[in-house]
Coordinates of C-alpha atoms and ligand atoms in Angstrom, one line a residue:
X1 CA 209.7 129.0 215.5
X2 CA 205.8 129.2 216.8
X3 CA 206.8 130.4 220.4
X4 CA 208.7 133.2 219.2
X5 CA 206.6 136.3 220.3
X6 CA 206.6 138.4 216.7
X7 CA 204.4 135.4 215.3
X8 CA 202.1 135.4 217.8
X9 CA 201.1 138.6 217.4
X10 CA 200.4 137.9 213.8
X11 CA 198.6 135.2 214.9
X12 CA 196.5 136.8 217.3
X13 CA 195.7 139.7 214.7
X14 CA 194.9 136.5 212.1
X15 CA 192.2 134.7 215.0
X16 CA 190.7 138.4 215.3
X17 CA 190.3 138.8 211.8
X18 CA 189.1 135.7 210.4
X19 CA 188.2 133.7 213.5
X20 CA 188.6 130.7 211.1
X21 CA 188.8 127.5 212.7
X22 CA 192.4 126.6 210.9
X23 CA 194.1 129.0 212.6
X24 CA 191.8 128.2 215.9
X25 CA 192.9 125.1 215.8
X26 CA 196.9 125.4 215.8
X27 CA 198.6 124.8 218.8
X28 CA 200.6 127.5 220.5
X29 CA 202.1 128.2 223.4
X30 CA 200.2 130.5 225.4
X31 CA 197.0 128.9 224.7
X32 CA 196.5 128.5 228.7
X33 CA 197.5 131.6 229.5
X34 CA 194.1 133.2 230.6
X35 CA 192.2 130.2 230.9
X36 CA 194.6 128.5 233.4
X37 CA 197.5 130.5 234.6
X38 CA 199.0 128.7 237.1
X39 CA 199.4 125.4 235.1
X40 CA 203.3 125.8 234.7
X41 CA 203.8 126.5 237.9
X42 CA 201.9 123.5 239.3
X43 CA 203.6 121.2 236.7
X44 CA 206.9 122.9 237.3
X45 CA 206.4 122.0 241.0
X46 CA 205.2 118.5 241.0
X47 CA 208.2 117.6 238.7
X48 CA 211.0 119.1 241.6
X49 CA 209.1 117.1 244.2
X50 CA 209.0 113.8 242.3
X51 CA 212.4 114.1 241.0
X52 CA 213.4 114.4 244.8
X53 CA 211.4 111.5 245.8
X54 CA 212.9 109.1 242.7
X55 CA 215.9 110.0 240.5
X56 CA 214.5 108.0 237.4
X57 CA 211.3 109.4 237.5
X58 CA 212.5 112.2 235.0
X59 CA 213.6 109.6 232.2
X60 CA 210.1 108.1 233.1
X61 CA 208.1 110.6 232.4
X62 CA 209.7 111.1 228.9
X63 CA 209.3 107.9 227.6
X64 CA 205.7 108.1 228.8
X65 CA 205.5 111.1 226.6
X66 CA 207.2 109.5 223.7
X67 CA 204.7 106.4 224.0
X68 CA 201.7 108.9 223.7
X69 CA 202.6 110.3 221.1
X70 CA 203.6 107.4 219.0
X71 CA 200.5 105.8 219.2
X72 CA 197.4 107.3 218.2
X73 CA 199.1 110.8 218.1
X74 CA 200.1 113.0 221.3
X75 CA 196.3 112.3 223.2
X76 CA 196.9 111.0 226.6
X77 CA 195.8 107.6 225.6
X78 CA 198.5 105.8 226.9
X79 CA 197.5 107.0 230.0
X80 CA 194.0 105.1 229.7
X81 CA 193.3 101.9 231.5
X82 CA 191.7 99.1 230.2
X83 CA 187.5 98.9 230.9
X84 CA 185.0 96.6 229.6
X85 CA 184.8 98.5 226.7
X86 CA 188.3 99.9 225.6
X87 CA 191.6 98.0 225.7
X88 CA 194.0 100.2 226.6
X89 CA 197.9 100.3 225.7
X90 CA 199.2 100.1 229.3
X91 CA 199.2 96.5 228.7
X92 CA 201.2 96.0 225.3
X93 CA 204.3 94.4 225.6
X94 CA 206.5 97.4 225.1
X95 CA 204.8 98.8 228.1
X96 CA 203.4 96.8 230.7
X97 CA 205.9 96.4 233.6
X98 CA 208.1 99.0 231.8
X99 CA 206.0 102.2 231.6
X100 CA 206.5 104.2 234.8
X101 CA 205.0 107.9 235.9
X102 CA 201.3 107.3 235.7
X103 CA 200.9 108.3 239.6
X104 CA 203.0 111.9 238.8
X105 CA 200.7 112.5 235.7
X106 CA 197.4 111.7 238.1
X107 CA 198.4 114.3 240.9
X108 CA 199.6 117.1 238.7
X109 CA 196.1 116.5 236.9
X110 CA 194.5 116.9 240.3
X111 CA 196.2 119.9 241.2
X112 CA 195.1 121.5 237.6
X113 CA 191.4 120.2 238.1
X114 CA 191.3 122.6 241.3
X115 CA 192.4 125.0 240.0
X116 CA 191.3 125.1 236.7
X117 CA 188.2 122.2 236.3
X118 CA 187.6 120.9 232.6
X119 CA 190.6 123.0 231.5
X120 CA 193.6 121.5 230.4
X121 CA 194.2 118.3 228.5
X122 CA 196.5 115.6 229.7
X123 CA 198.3 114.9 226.2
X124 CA 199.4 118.9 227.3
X125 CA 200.1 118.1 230.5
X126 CA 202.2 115.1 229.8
X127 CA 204.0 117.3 227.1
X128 CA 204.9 120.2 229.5
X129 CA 206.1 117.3 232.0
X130 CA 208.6 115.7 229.9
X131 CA 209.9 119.0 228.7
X132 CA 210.4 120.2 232.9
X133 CA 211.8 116.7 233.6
X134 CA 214.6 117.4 231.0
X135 CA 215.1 120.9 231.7
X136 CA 215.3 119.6 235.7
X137 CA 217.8 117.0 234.7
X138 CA 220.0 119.8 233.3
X139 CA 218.7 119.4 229.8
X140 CA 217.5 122.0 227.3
X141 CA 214.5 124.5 228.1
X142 CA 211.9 125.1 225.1
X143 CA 208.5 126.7 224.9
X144 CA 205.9 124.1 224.5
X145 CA 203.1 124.5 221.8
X146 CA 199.7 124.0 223.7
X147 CA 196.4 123.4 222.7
X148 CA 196.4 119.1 222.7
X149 CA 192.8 117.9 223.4
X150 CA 192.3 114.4 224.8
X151 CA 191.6 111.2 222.9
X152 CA 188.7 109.0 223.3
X153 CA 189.8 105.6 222.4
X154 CA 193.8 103.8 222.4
X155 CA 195.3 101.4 219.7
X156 CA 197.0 99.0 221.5
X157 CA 198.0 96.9 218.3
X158 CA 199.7 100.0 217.3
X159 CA 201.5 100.1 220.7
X160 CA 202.9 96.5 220.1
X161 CA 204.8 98.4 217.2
X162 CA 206.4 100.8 219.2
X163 CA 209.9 100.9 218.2
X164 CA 211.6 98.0 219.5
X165 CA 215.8 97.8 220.3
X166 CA 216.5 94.5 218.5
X167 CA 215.4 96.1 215.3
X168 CA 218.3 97.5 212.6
X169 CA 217.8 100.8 212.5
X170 CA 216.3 100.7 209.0
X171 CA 213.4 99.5 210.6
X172 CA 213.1 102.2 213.2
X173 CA 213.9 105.1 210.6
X174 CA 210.9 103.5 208.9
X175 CA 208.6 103.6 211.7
X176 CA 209.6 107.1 212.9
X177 CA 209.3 108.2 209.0
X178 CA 205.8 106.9 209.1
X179 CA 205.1 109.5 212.0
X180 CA 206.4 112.0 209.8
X181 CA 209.7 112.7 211.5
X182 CA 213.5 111.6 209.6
X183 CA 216.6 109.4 210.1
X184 CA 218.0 112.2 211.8
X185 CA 215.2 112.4 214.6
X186 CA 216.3 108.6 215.4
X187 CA 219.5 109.8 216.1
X188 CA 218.3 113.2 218.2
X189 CA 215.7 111.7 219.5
X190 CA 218.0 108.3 221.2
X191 CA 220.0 110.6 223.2
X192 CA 217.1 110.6 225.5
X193 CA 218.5 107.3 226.4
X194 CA 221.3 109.5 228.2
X195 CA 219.0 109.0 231.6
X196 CA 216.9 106.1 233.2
X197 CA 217.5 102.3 233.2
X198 CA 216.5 99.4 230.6
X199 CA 215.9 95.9 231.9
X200 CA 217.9 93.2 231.2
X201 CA 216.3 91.2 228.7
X202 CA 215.7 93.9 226.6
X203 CA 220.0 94.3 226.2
X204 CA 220.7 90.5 227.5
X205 CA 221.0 88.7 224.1
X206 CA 224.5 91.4 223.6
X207 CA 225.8 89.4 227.2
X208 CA 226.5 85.8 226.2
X209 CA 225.2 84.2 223.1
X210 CA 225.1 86.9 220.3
X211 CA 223.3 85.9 217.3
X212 CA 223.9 82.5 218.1
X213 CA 227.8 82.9 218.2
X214 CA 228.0 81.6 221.1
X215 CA 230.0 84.7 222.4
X216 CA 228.8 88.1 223.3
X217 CA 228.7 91.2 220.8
X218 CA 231.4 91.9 219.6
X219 CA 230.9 95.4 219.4
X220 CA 230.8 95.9 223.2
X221 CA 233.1 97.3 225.1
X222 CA 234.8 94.7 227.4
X223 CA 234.7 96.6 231.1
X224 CA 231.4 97.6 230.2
X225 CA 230.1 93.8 229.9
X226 CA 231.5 92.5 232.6
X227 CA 229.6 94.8 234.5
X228 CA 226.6 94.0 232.4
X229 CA 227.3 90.1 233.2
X230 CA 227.1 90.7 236.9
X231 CA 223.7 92.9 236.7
X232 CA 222.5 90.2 234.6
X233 CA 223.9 86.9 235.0
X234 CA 222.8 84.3 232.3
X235 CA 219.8 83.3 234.0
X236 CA 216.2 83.9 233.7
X237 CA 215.6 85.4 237.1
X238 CA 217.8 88.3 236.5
X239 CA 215.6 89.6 233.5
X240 CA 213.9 92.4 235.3
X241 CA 217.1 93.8 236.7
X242 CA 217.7 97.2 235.6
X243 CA 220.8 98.7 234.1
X244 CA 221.4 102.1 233.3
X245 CA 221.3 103.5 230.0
X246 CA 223.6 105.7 231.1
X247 CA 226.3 104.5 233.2
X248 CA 228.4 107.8 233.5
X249 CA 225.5 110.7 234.0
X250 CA 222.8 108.1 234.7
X251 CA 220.5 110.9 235.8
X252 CA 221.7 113.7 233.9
X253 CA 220.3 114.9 230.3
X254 CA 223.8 115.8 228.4
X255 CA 225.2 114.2 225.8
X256 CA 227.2 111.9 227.4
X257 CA 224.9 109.4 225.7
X258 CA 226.9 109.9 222.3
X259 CA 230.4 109.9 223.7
X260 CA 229.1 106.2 225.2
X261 CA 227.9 105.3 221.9
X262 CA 231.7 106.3 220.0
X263 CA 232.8 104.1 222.6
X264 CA 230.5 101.5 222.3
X265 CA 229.5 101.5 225.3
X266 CA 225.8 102.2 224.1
X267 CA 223.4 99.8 226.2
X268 CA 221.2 98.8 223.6
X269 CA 221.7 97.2 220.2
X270 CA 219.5 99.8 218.7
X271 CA 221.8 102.5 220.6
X272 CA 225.3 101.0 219.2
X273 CA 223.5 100.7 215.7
X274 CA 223.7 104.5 215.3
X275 CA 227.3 104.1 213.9
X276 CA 226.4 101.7 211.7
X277 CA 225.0 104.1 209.1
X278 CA 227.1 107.4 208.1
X279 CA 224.4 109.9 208.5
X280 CA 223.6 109.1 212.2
X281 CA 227.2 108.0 212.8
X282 CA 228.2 111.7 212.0
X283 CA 225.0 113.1 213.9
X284 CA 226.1 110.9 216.8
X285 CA 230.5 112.2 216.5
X286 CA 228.7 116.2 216.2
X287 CA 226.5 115.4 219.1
X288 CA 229.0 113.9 221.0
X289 CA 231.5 116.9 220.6
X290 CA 228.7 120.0 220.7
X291 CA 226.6 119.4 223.4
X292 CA 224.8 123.1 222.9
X293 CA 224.1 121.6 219.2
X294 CA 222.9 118.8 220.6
X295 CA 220.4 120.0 223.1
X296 CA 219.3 122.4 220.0
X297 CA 218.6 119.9 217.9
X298 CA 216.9 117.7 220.8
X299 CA 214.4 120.6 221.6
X300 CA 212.9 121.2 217.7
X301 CA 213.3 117.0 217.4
X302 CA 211.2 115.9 220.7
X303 CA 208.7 119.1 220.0
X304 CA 208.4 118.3 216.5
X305 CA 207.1 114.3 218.3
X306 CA 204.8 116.4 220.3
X307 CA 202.5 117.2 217.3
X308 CA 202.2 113.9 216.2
X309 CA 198.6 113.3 215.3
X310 CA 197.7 116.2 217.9
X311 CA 193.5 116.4 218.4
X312 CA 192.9 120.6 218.0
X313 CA 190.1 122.8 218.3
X314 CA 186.9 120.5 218.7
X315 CA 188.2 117.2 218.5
X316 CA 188.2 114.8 221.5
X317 CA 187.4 116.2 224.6
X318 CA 189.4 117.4 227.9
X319 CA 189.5 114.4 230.4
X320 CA 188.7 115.4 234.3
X321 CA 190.5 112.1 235.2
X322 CA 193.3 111.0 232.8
X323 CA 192.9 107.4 232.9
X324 CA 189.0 107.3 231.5
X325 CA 187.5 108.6 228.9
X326 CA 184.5 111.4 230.0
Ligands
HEM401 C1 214.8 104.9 218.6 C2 214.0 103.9 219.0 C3 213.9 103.5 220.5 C4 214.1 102.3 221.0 C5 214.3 101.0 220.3 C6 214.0 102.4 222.5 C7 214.0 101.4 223.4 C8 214.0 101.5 224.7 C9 214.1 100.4 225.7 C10 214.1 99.0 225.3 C11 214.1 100.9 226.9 C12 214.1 100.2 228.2 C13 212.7 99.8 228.6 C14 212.5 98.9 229.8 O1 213.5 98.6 230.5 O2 211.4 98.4 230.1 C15 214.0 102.4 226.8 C16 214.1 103.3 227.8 C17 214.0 104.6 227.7 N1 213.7 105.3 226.5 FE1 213.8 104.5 224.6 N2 213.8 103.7 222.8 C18 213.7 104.4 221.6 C19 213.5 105.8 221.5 C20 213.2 106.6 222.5 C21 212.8 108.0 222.4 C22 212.4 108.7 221.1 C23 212.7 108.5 223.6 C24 212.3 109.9 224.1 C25 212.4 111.0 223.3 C26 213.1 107.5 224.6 C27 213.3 107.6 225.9 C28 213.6 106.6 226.8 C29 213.9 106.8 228.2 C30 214.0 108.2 228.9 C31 214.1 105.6 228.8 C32 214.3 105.3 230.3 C33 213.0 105.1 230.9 C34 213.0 104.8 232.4 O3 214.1 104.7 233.0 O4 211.9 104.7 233.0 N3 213.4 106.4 223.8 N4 214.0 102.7 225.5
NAG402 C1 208.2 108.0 245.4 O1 208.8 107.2 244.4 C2 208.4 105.8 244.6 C3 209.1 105.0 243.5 O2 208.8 105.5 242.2 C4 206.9 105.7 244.4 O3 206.4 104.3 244.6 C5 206.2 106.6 245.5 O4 204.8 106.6 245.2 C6 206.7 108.0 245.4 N1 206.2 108.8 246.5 C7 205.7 110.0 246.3 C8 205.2 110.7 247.6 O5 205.6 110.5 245.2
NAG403 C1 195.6 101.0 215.2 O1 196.8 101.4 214.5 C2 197.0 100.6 213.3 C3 198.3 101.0 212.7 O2 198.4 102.4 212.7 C4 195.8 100.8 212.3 O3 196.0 100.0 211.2 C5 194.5 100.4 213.0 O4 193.5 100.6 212.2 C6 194.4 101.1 214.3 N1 193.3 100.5 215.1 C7 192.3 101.2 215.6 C8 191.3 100.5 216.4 O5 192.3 102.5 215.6
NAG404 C1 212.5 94.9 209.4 O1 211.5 95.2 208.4 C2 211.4 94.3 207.4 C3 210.5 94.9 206.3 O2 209.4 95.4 206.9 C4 210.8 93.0 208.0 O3 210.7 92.0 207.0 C5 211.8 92.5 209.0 O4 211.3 91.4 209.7 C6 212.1 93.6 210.1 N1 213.2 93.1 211.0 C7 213.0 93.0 212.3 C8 214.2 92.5 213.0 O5 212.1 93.4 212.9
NAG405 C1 229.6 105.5 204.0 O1 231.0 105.6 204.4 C2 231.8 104.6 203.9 C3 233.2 104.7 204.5 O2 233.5 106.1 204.8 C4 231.8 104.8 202.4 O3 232.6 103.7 201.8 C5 230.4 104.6 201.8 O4 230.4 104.9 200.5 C6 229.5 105.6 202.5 N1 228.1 105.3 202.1 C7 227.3 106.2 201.8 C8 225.9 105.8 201.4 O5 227.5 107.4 201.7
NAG406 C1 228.7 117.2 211.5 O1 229.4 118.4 211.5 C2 230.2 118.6 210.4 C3 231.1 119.8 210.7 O2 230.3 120.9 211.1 C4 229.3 118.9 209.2 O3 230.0 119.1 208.0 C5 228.4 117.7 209.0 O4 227.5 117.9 208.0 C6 227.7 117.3 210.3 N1 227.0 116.0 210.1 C7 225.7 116.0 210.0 C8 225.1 114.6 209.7 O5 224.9 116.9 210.1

């Protein structure tokens, strides 16, 4: 454990001794502590307020940090907009009309810039947002590793390849594996999808026609899709409707996600697919049964995404306005 305080002492007495830019450039977690000491009480705050003012916004935020960090590593670029001279992600097609939070990310960064200018990166601020949106859903607290330093350009090619819900789940594994996390962060990291809303046409293809059979999925509970026929009758129109991911805790973090998905009453194709393999099927009956193991195992998963291709020490720089580069 990083946070934990023993090791930072030894890591304190390391950067004294050797000043070597390895150990410089870890992250940890009171790396604002001096330079910027009111930044977790100005996040902290700004997440209450836009909690209060939107119930999704939580599971927004999250899936904003998730889409950082699987593109181009944890660096705020998905927060960049397109200019004549960098195309942006915000535009991909897993995130354009979808991607929600921007505004949130843009005042707290405001409220840090007065009181600490040129200070603190937004990949960090991003990451200590998610982590308060969960904790303020009634999720698990953890100390979050800081340090993150701002990207310079985005990948939105790489953004088209986000993860996407009509793929088997050997696919995702392999995409998640390429970001150097494990079949068992797929099934960790899903029961994020125990808050906020999907759209219809990302879910619709379950409703009606499955696969071409001419009847719905099969492995969908039947209550549950009649309600998911009338949110999103078989017309084009209703695409955009939302549903929840969540129907029983929609705005709650617990693990309510897993008891949906034993009885398949998971949303998404990608959510049901969990049981379809007997390592995450068993993650997802433990999960399901322990939520304290669950919201363990959530907290090392989601921090182990926030180092993902993390820019350190002198890399990048620290943005004074999160959706341009300096
Ligand atoms: C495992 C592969 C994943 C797939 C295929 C997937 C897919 C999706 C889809 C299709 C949506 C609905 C988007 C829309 O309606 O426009 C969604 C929403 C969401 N996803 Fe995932 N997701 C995955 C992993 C994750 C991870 C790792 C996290 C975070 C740790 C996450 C957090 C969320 C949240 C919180 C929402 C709701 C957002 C909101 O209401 O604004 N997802 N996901
Ligand atoms: C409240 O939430 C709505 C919907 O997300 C958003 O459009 C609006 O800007 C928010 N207002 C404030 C003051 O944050
Ligand atoms: C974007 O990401 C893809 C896949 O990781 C990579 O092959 C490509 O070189 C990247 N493009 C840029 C401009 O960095
Ligand atoms: C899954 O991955 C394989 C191998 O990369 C690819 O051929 C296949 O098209 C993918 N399936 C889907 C549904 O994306
Ligand atoms: C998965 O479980 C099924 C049924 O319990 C069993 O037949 C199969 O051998 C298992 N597969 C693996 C790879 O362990
Ligand atoms: C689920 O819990 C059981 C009982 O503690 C354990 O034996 C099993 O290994 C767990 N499954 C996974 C995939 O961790």
């Amino acid at each position: 454990m990083e946070c934990v305080s023993n090791k930072h002492v030894f890591v304190f007495i390391l950067c004294l001794v050797f000043l070597t830019p390895f150990v410089y450039s870890q992250l940890n977690c009171n790396f604002y502590d001096r330079t910027c000491p009111s930044l977790t009480r100005i996040v902290r705050s700004n997440i209450l307020s836009a909690i209060a003012n939107d119930s999704r916004i939580a599971a927004s935020l999250l899936r904003l940090h998730f889409h950082d960090c699987f593109v181009n590593g944890c660096d705020g670029s998905v927060l960049l907009d397109d200019t004549d001279t960098l195309k942006g992600e915000k535009n991909a097609l897993p995130n354009k009309n979808s991607l929600r939070g921007f505004d949130v990310i843009d005042k707290i960064k405001s409220d840090i810039e007065s009181a600490c200018p040129s200070t603190v990166s937004c990949a960090d601020i991003l990451t200590l947002a998610a982590r308060d949106a969960i904790y303020l859903s009634k999720g698990p607290f953890w100390a979050v590793p800081l340090g993150r330093r701002d990207g310079t350009t985005a990948n939105e090619s790489e953004a088209n390849n986000l993860p996407s819900p009509f793929e088997p789940l050997e696919n995702i594994t392999a995409k998640f594996v390429s970001k150097g996390l494990e079949k068992k962060d797929v099934a960790v990291l899903s029961g994020a999808h125990t808050f906020g809303f999907a759209q219809c046409f990302l879910f619709k293809s379950r409703l009606f026609d499955f696969g071409g059979s001419g009847k719905p999925d099969p492995s969908l509970d039947s209550s549950l899709l009649q309600n998911l026929q009338k949110i999103c009758p078989n017309q084009a129109d209703s695409n955009t409707n939302l549903a929840p991911l969540d129907p029983v805790t929609t705005n709650t973090f617990d693990n309510t996600y897993y008891k949906n998905v034993l009885s398949n009453t998971g949303l998404l194709q990608s959510d049901q697919a969990l049981l379809g393999d007997n390592i995450t099927s068993s993650l997802v009956n433990n999960y399901s049964k322990w939520p304290i193991l669950f919201f363990r195992d959530f907290a090392v998963s989601v921090e182990k995404m926030g180092r993902i291709g993390v820019l350190t020490g002198q890399q990048g720089q620290i943005r004074t306005n999160c959706r341009a580069v300096n």
